[in-house]
């Protein structure tokens, strides 16, 4: 029998006699099972979910997808566990809703774990459902978004649920670089369960109601004797600002789902170039931006917010920032130029004077690699005094982490355009999408300084013990406090009027849409991890 409800022998006899009766009885049972599936763990548990301030797995999908477009798969799938009396506890769908639908009229696959069914815990069959949609998404070239709300491996299933997790991990890796994978943590996410989101491209969290940790507060107390709350150990604030394990957070489930719709709008459906989205725009590509002439202070040491510059350059000032609360000395995010998605990477002098440090290097390197994997052109805005000095950085491995960004830019073959807005010093000059990393178009604004180091440091070394410090500093500045030497060498293609930046970049990006680069045959590179 297809469904679990008992069927009597009288029913059987009637069915055999009358095929139309058989059909109508089946329809009735189908309706019963469908209703059960829609109700998840039942009204009580749904009420508890709402009392926490959370939506149910289905309500989240309703907000994520364009109305009426979601097609559920495997709504009747049930677990096969026979331990702990589990054969008598069945919920059609087994704690995860899977399927596909449209987001802004483009296909997206999704799974949404249902905390009302066994705490959203992952069984062997629950995993099979997730893997099925991931494989389908990879085959057809559509993003996958996973809404995680789960107590982790289903305890009753033992190693079968661990195997299920491993199958999901493998599917994550197989899909990586082929389709965008987005994870949203909307409730608990503990134990090994944290690792599937960790292998996806972007991870978002919901403020106050979501948390992620490998071991919870009780285990931490036992092992390290630390007292820590769930929120302080693995809440959204910790992960977006300290650990970097999440890329953003939003106030509640509704705001989070709406933000995901916005993010998906910027992303291609797959690594096939033809799926890059184009959005009609009324923002003219040749728009002059006189504001850019006054947004950068003349004093090279005065802070300013690079985000104001970005907003002036991109279509309608619209940017979706990735990791806005982490390593704020570098900005990463998606925007559009002439309706085409670009990845923005920009030093921000507002924090740590825009220096590159470990966290900024990691943040930007991962972003650059995503853009390169998915054919998204890179626009880099540079105002960098160098790498952040100090024992903390050196002991933390700034050499290895800084190398990631250098490596990522150098291996990226997407269109790359760079503008230096005020200064570019030392190794950071090379790293920040310099001409030498096969960047297609490099520009500098007229006030730019490009040198090995700042005047004071340089004079201290070149003229140690000399009393004429002030004179040497001004000579040094006269020589290096402008981009002319770089322009004479062809390391910047032109020194441009700031107000002309948008027009020039749009023009270059249009031209670069047909860029091709010969592939170097190798299995894969070995980026310093
Ligand atoms: C089976 C589970 C479950 C699990 C929760 N439930 N977690 N069932 N397996 N892992 C069930 C509960 O029995 C309960 O069922 C319902 O879900 C809701 O759980 P509550 O505890 O009542 O909810 P709450 O108080 O909100 O606490 C949520 C929680 C807690 C913090 C997630 O349930 C919890 O600590 N669960 C265990 C977490 C865990 O250690 N998981 C294994 C991690 S190791 P009823 O019927 O009462 O509603 C792991 C390995 C993966 O995941 C390895 C991959 C490499």
XYZ file of C-alpha atoms and ligand atoms in Angstrom:
584
model
C 0.000 0.000 0.000
C 1.206 3.450 -0.875
C 0.032 5.174 2.259
C 0.142 4.252 5.879
C -3.586 4.419 6.727
C -5.095 0.955 7.214
C -7.311 -0.493 4.509
C -9.950 -3.081 5.452
C -10.681 -6.259 3.545
C -14.216 -5.010 2.741
C -12.646 -1.966 1.138
C -10.428 -4.240 -0.904
C -13.365 -6.230 -2.182
C -15.290 -3.105 -3.129
C -12.224 -1.720 -4.866
C -11.803 -4.882 -6.915
C -15.430 -4.748 -8.008
C -15.551 -1.066 -8.862
C -12.465 0.665 -10.367
C -14.019 4.093 -10.075
C -14.515 3.477 -6.343
C -10.842 2.549 -6.123
C -9.915 5.846 -7.736
C -12.131 7.934 -5.518
C -10.933 6.150 -2.358
C -7.371 6.755 -3.425
C -8.145 10.424 -3.950
C -9.569 10.629 -0.445
C -6.460 9.025 1.031
C -4.271 11.260 -1.059
C -6.070 14.261 0.361
C -5.580 12.974 3.923
C -1.862 12.406 3.372
C -1.441 15.747 1.616
C -3.133 17.527 4.520
C -0.897 15.687 7.002
C 2.156 16.651 4.999
C 1.089 20.298 4.898
C 0.596 20.324 8.670
C 4.160 19.148 9.462
C 4.470 18.283 13.155
C 0.964 19.528 13.956
C -0.728 22.717 15.078
C 0.745 22.698 18.613
C 4.272 22.673 17.334
C 3.424 25.274 14.682
C 2.089 27.499 17.479
C 5.339 27.008 19.394
C 7.333 27.993 16.305
C 5.254 31.178 15.977
C 5.625 31.910 19.715
C 9.427 31.958 19.210
C 8.920 34.699 16.633
C 9.720 32.344 13.755
C 7.751 31.318 10.698
C 7.163 27.708 9.714
C 9.190 26.060 6.973
C 6.291 26.496 4.527
C 5.606 30.123 5.418
C 9.255 30.936 4.720
C 9.033 29.386 1.258
C 5.859 31.342 0.566
C 7.743 34.615 1.074
C 10.840 33.468 -0.789
C 9.126 32.387 -4.006
C 6.999 34.338 -6.463
C 3.386 33.685 -5.554
C 2.019 30.320 -6.652
C 5.243 29.151 -8.331
C 6.564 26.674 -5.755
C 6.343 23.023 -6.817
C 6.957 20.669 -3.942
C 8.705 17.322 -4.461
C 8.674 14.243 -2.227
C 5.872 15.516 0.005
C 4.984 11.912 0.895
C 8.464 10.599 1.541
C 8.782 9.012 4.990
C 11.702 7.702 7.033
C 12.598 4.020 7.203
C 13.794 3.924 10.797
C 12.495 1.088 12.944
C 14.378 1.825 16.169
C 12.798 3.555 19.186
C 9.259 2.759 17.950
C 9.900 5.109 15.031
C 7.985 2.921 12.564
C 4.830 4.162 14.304
C 5.764 7.837 14.152
C 5.602 9.049 10.585
C 5.239 12.522 9.139
C 4.875 12.609 5.344
C 7.747 14.739 4.049
C 10.019 13.720 6.928
C 10.912 17.143 8.259
C 12.061 18.928 5.141
C 10.154 20.597 2.328
C 11.968 20.454 -0.992
C 11.159 21.696 -4.456
C 11.617 24.486 -6.938
C 9.892 27.659 -7.975
C 10.583 31.115 -9.313
C 12.248 34.040 -7.589
C 11.850 37.236 -9.589
C 10.778 35.018 -12.469
C 13.926 32.865 -12.449
C 14.065 29.211 -11.335
C 15.531 28.434 -7.931
C 15.588 25.148 -5.972
C 15.076 25.184 -2.213
C 14.868 23.029 0.847
C 13.319 24.221 4.071
C 13.788 22.203 7.246
C 10.680 21.865 9.363
C 11.500 22.201 13.051
C 8.014 20.980 13.949
C 8.907 17.473 12.682
C 11.490 15.753 14.911
C 13.073 19.178 15.451
C 13.968 19.385 11.752
C 16.537 16.680 12.422
C 18.191 15.047 9.452
C 17.373 11.401 8.743
C 18.628 9.288 5.878
C 15.501 10.052 3.818
C 15.516 13.753 4.766
C 19.059 13.868 3.358
C 17.987 12.014 0.214
C 15.393 14.706 -0.449
C 17.996 17.467 -0.130
C 20.522 15.665 -2.316
C 17.856 15.061 -4.963
C 17.118 18.753 -5.450
C 20.802 19.658 -5.333
C 21.535 17.193 -8.122
C 18.579 18.460 -10.147
C 19.660 22.060 -9.637
C 23.187 21.218 -10.757
C 21.861 19.430 -13.834
C 19.591 22.255 -14.982
C 21.750 25.137 -13.724
C 19.651 26.839 -11.047
C 20.704 28.137 -7.609
C 19.911 26.204 -4.426
C 18.861 27.953 -1.264
C 18.725 25.952 1.961
C 16.678 27.149 4.921
C 18.227 25.458 7.937
C 16.285 24.942 11.155
C 17.371 21.664 12.661
C 18.496 19.797 15.777
C 21.149 18.100 13.614
C 21.548 14.402 12.944
C 18.373 12.444 13.830
C 19.497 10.669 16.950
C 17.236 7.632 16.448
C 18.886 6.847 13.101
C 22.479 6.680 14.288
C 25.049 6.248 11.546
C 22.370 6.405 8.818
C 21.838 10.085 9.546
C 25.600 10.713 9.623
C 25.790 9.057 6.214
C 22.964 11.334 5.079
C 24.959 14.396 6.153
C 28.017 13.186 4.276
C 25.901 12.733 1.148
C 24.738 16.348 1.462
C 28.337 17.541 1.962
C 29.431 15.685 -1.169
C 26.560 17.215 -3.127
C 27.613 20.667 -1.838
C 31.117 20.141 -3.149
C 29.935 18.745 -6.481
C 27.691 21.785 -6.967
C 30.322 24.309 -5.846
C 31.298 26.599 -8.703
C 28.504 25.220 -10.888
C 25.453 26.820 -9.250
C 25.223 29.468 -6.540
C 24.469 27.864 -3.163
C 22.955 29.984 -0.416
C 22.320 28.885 3.169
C 20.074 30.629 5.629
C 20.270 29.608 9.263
C 16.846 30.301 10.736
C 16.931 28.303 13.969
C 19.375 25.958 15.659
C 22.228 24.511 13.652
C 24.511 22.376 15.775
C 27.117 19.660 15.575
C 28.245 18.494 12.166
C 25.133 20.119 10.758
C 27.009 23.396 10.642
C 29.212 22.097 7.869
C 26.764 21.919 5.000
C 26.052 25.667 5.199
C 29.771 26.254 5.711
C 30.505 24.771 2.295
C 28.003 26.920 0.436
C 28.744 30.284 -1.149
C 26.796 32.556 1.190
C 25.409 32.022 4.668
C 22.901 34.333 6.312
C 21.347 34.270 9.771
C 18.269 35.621 11.483
C 18.866 37.888 14.480
C 17.939 36.447 17.900
C 16.410 33.178 16.649
C 19.318 31.428 14.927
C 22.569 30.016 16.222
C 25.372 27.787 14.990
C 28.055 25.956 16.922
C 29.970 22.710 16.717
C 29.289 22.056 20.411
C 26.685 23.858 22.514
C 27.073 25.770 25.804
C 26.714 22.625 27.975
C 29.583 20.808 26.279
C 31.681 23.983 26.356
C 31.123 24.232 30.108
C 32.128 20.576 30.614
C 35.259 20.734 28.481
C 36.626 24.233 28.986
C 34.671 25.384 32.052
C 33.547 28.493 30.182
C 30.101 29.940 30.878
C 28.605 31.185 27.666
C 25.083 31.651 26.344
C 23.848 30.218 23.051
C 23.692 33.748 21.632
C 27.234 34.659 22.740
C 28.635 31.366 21.500
C 26.987 31.123 18.108
C 24.373 33.848 17.602
C 24.171 35.953 14.481
C 26.188 38.872 15.876
C 29.144 36.659 16.718
C 29.169 35.042 13.312
C 28.762 38.153 11.189
C 31.256 40.291 13.108
C 33.777 37.981 14.819
C 34.040 34.524 13.306
C 33.116 35.516 9.751
C 31.179 32.276 9.519
C 28.082 34.133 8.278
C 27.874 36.773 5.553
C 24.979 38.829 6.856
C 21.976 38.891 9.169
C 18.493 40.307 9.134
C 15.911 41.227 11.791
C 13.395 38.418 11.342
C 12.309 35.627 9.007
C 10.350 37.921 6.688
C 13.168 40.447 6.279
C 15.601 37.565 5.684
C 13.514 35.975 2.928
C 13.049 39.348 1.247
C 16.796 39.957 1.370
C 17.411 36.569 -0.250
C 15.096 37.521 -3.111
C 17.158 40.675 -3.557
C 20.468 38.798 -3.496
C 19.257 36.190 -6.004
C 18.357 39.052 -8.318
C 22.066 39.883 -8.668
C 23.290 36.326 -9.219
C 23.522 34.236 -12.369
C 21.647 30.921 -12.276
C 24.821 28.935 -12.898
C 28.394 29.184 -14.145
C 27.043 29.344 -17.700
C 27.725 32.900 -18.870
C 24.350 33.103 -20.600
C 22.560 33.041 -17.220
C 24.059 36.348 -16.008
C 21.088 38.577 -15.195
C 20.537 41.892 -16.943
C 18.258 44.439 -15.314
C 16.775 47.258 -17.362
C 18.045 50.508 -15.867
C 17.126 54.138 -16.233
C 20.529 55.194 -14.835
C 22.532 56.449 -17.859
C 25.905 54.709 -18.275
C 27.514 57.989 -19.298
C 26.213 59.862 -16.227
C 28.881 62.300 -14.976
C 29.320 62.287 -11.205
C 30.600 65.703 -10.076
C 30.109 64.661 -6.417
C 33.125 62.389 -6.763
C 35.372 65.477 -7.006
C 34.709 66.348 -3.366
C 34.060 63.028 -1.592
C 37.747 62.233 -1.083
C 39.492 64.567 1.391
C 42.728 66.174 0.184
C 44.539 65.165 3.363
C 45.733 61.613 2.631
C 45.216 60.680 6.277
C 41.612 61.857 6.661
C 39.040 59.107 6.708
C 36.089 58.974 4.342
C 33.457 56.364 3.607
C 34.254 54.466 0.411
C 30.630 53.290 0.296
C 29.608 56.838 -0.676
C 31.914 56.594 -3.679
C 30.545 53.174 -4.669
C 26.934 54.388 -4.430
C 27.735 57.285 -6.753
C 29.276 55.046 -9.388
C 26.919 52.053 -9.611
C 23.376 51.924 -11.047
C 20.935 53.775 -8.777
C 23.332 53.577 -5.818
C 22.157 50.005 -5.250
C 24.592 47.610 -3.580
C 24.012 44.297 -1.785
C 26.865 44.084 0.672
C 28.404 40.752 1.589
C 29.802 40.648 5.160
C 28.970 44.278 5.995
C 29.778 43.816 9.699
C 33.074 41.941 9.255
C 36.442 43.476 8.316
C 34.891 46.816 7.541
C 38.252 48.012 6.202
C 37.231 46.334 2.956
C 33.820 46.471 1.274
C 32.554 43.579 -0.828
C 29.199 43.424 -2.536
C 27.137 43.101 -5.664
C 25.967 46.070 -7.682
C 25.076 46.767 -11.304
C 26.710 48.811 -14.038
C 24.493 49.490 -17.041
C 22.149 46.766 -15.745
C 24.866 44.071 -15.538
C 25.940 42.580 -12.209
C 29.443 43.455 -10.987
C 31.348 42.429 -7.870
C 32.699 45.429 -5.973
C 35.827 45.168 -3.832
C 36.942 48.408 -2.182
C 39.241 49.439 0.644
C 37.398 51.598 3.146
C 39.568 54.275 4.807
C 36.847 54.680 7.452
C 38.137 51.586 9.301
C 41.821 50.907 10.080
C 42.615 53.563 7.437
C 41.647 50.938 4.837
C 44.655 48.689 5.641
C 44.595 45.078 4.508
C 44.603 42.666 7.421
C 43.881 38.957 7.871
C 40.103 39.276 7.983
C 39.912 41.731 5.081
C 42.107 39.475 2.944
C 39.974 36.417 3.643
C 36.733 38.290 3.104
C 37.788 39.772 -0.217
C 39.571 36.642 -1.509
C 36.479 34.476 -1.086
C 34.331 37.112 -2.760
C 36.716 37.467 -5.713
C 36.711 33.688 -6.200
C 32.903 33.561 -6.183
C 32.737 36.286 -8.815
C 35.341 34.577 -10.959
C 33.605 31.188 -10.738
C 30.326 32.764 -11.859
C 31.572 35.149 -14.562
C 30.832 38.310 -12.588
C 33.209 41.178 -13.524
C 35.243 42.702 -10.714
C 35.362 46.430 -10.034
C 38.068 47.295 -7.500
C 38.358 50.679 -5.803
C 41.679 51.219 -4.078
C 42.707 53.454 -1.204
C 45.150 51.394 0.803
C 48.075 52.452 2.998
C 49.442 48.872 3.073
C 49.143 45.744 5.172
C 48.352 46.212 8.862
C 51.590 45.854 10.862
C 51.926 44.102 14.232
C 52.577 40.852 16.040
C 48.907 39.913 16.128
C 48.762 40.007 12.351
C 52.118 38.297 11.790
C 51.426 35.528 14.329
C 47.968 35.104 12.838
C 49.514 34.421 9.443
C 48.906 37.630 7.497
C 51.419 36.361 4.942
C 49.290 33.285 4.203
C 45.984 35.143 4.344
C 47.151 38.131 2.320
C 48.449 35.639 -0.244
C 44.890 34.361 -0.703
C 43.724 37.719 -2.005
C 46.766 38.072 -4.232
C 46.201 34.550 -5.545
C 42.463 35.081 -6.067
C 42.946 38.269 -8.093
C 45.760 36.751 -10.128
C 43.826 33.614 -11.080
C 40.561 35.468 -11.826
C 39.913 35.600 -15.561
C 36.692 37.644 -15.453
C 36.804 41.268 -16.618
C 38.739 43.246 -14.012
C 38.777 47.029 -13.734
C 40.488 49.037 -11.008
C 40.407 52.660 -9.900
C 42.834 54.071 -7.335
C 40.999 56.874 -5.584
C 43.720 58.266 -3.281
C 46.650 56.030 -2.409
C 48.125 52.635 -3.007
C 51.204 51.639 -1.083
C 53.552 48.701 -0.848
C 52.534 45.087 -1.276
C 48.917 46.159 -1.033
C 49.386 48.087 -4.302
C 50.258 44.822 -6.039
C 47.510 42.851 -4.323
C 44.629 45.243 -4.927
C 43.970 44.294 -8.541
C 47.041 46.015 -9.938
C 47.871 45.966 -13.638
C 50.471 43.300 -12.926
C 47.764 40.749 -12.016
C 46.458 40.869 -15.570
C 43.830 43.441 -14.755
C 42.220 44.734 -17.920
C 41.813 48.425 -17.125
C 43.538 50.402 -14.381
C 42.903 54.043 -13.585
C 44.022 56.560 -11.007
C 42.407 59.792 -9.910
C 44.759 62.809 -10.162
C 45.468 63.107 -6.409
C 46.678 59.512 -6.144
C 49.899 58.496 -4.374
C 51.576 55.262 -5.474
C 54.798 54.244 -3.748
C 56.587 51.576 -1.757
C 55.743 53.334 1.495
C 54.632 56.686 2.918
C 57.023 59.654 2.876
C 57.876 59.612 6.569
C 58.790 55.925 6.696
C 60.750 56.163 3.464
C 62.778 59.199 4.590
C 63.546 57.519 7.929
C 65.168 54.658 6.056
C 66.776 56.511 3.135
C 68.127 59.427 5.196
C 68.706 57.871 8.618
C 70.353 60.465 10.918
C 69.892 63.298 8.422
C 68.531 66.539 9.928
C 66.834 67.722 6.757
C 63.832 65.494 7.296
C 61.167 68.006 6.284
C 62.889 68.830 2.997
C 63.348 65.158 2.124
C 59.705 64.459 2.899
C 58.531 67.204 0.602
C 60.897 66.035 -2.181
C 59.638 62.487 -1.755
C 56.023 63.636 -1.868
C 56.629 65.708 -4.959
C 58.056 62.649 -6.667
C 55.564 60.039 -5.509
C 52.428 61.873 -4.370
C 50.949 61.586 -7.825
C 50.246 58.787 -10.284
C 52.465 60.075 -13.098
C 55.294 57.531 -12.767
C 52.766 54.674 -12.810
C 51.101 56.224 -15.861
C 54.460 56.672 -17.611
C 55.164 52.979 -17.114
C 51.661 51.969 -18.271
C 50.811 50.532 -14.861
C 47.735 52.728 -14.880
C 46.084 53.122 -18.274
C 44.977 56.685 -17.628
C 44.653 59.343 -14.973
C 40.967 60.164 -15.038
C 38.701 62.883 -13.803
C 36.768 61.410 -10.860
C 33.483 62.669 -12.301
C 34.111 60.596 -15.419
C 34.569 57.312 -13.539
C 31.136 55.786 -14.106
C 31.156 56.559 -17.804
C 34.615 55.045 -18.305
C 33.899 51.921 -16.248
C 30.580 51.258 -17.989
C 32.319 51.632 -21.320
C 35.130 49.240 -20.358
C 32.773 46.662 -18.890
C 30.686 46.741 -22.065
C 33.810 46.131 -24.139
C 35.033 43.411 -21.807
C 31.855 41.338 -22.116
C 33.550 39.503 -24.960
C 36.820 38.992 -23.050
C 38.320 35.518 -23.326
C 41.391 34.103 -21.660
C 43.178 30.908 -22.674
C 42.785 28.205 -20.045
C 45.964 26.773 -18.579
C 45.498 23.027 -18.324
C 45.833 21.762 -14.767
C 43.765 19.771 -12.313
C 43.276 22.734 -9.996
C 45.396 25.435 -8.441
C 46.614 25.268 -4.861
C 45.452 28.507 -3.250
C 47.132 28.987 0.152
C 44.296 28.036 2.542
C 15.784 13.662 16.880
C 15.287 15.693 17.779
C 16.627 16.127 17.598
C 17.551 15.204 17.023
C 15.536 17.727 18.469
N 14.660 16.723 18.329
N 16.753 17.384 18.045
N 14.889 14.486 17.401
N 17.082 13.996 16.669
N 18.812 15.550 16.792
C 13.243 16.722 18.672
C 12.985 16.750 20.145
O 12.966 15.425 20.630
C 11.603 17.367 20.200
O 10.642 16.415 19.840
C 11.646 18.369 19.080
O 12.689 17.938 18.210
C 11.974 19.767 19.520
O 13.122 19.722 20.355
P 13.181 20.474 21.764
O 14.390 19.997 22.460
O 11.872 20.343 22.462
O 13.334 21.995 21.274
P 14.225 23.137 21.887
O 14.049 23.209 23.368
O 13.907 24.345 21.069
O 15.745 22.709 21.621
C 16.229 22.580 20.300
C 17.630 21.941 20.314
C 17.569 20.609 21.124
C 18.607 22.888 20.960
C 18.027 21.721 18.862
O 16.468 19.813 20.644
C 18.817 19.817 20.979
O 19.815 20.091 21.665
N 18.774 18.776 20.150
C 19.909 17.902 19.963
C 21.001 18.620 19.219
C 22.129 17.702 18.910
O 22.981 17.433 19.773
N 22.068 17.134 17.709
C 23.068 16.182 17.235
C 24.239 17.037 16.775
S 25.504 16.074 16.182
P 9.130 16.472 20.350
O 8.537 15.203 19.863
O 9.219 16.579 21.835
O 8.529 17.677 19.730
C 25.239 16.052 14.564
C 26.182 15.203 13.846
C 26.180 15.509 12.371
O 24.388 16.674 14.043
C 27.414 14.937 11.802
C 27.680 15.385 10.427
C 29.132 15.258 10.127
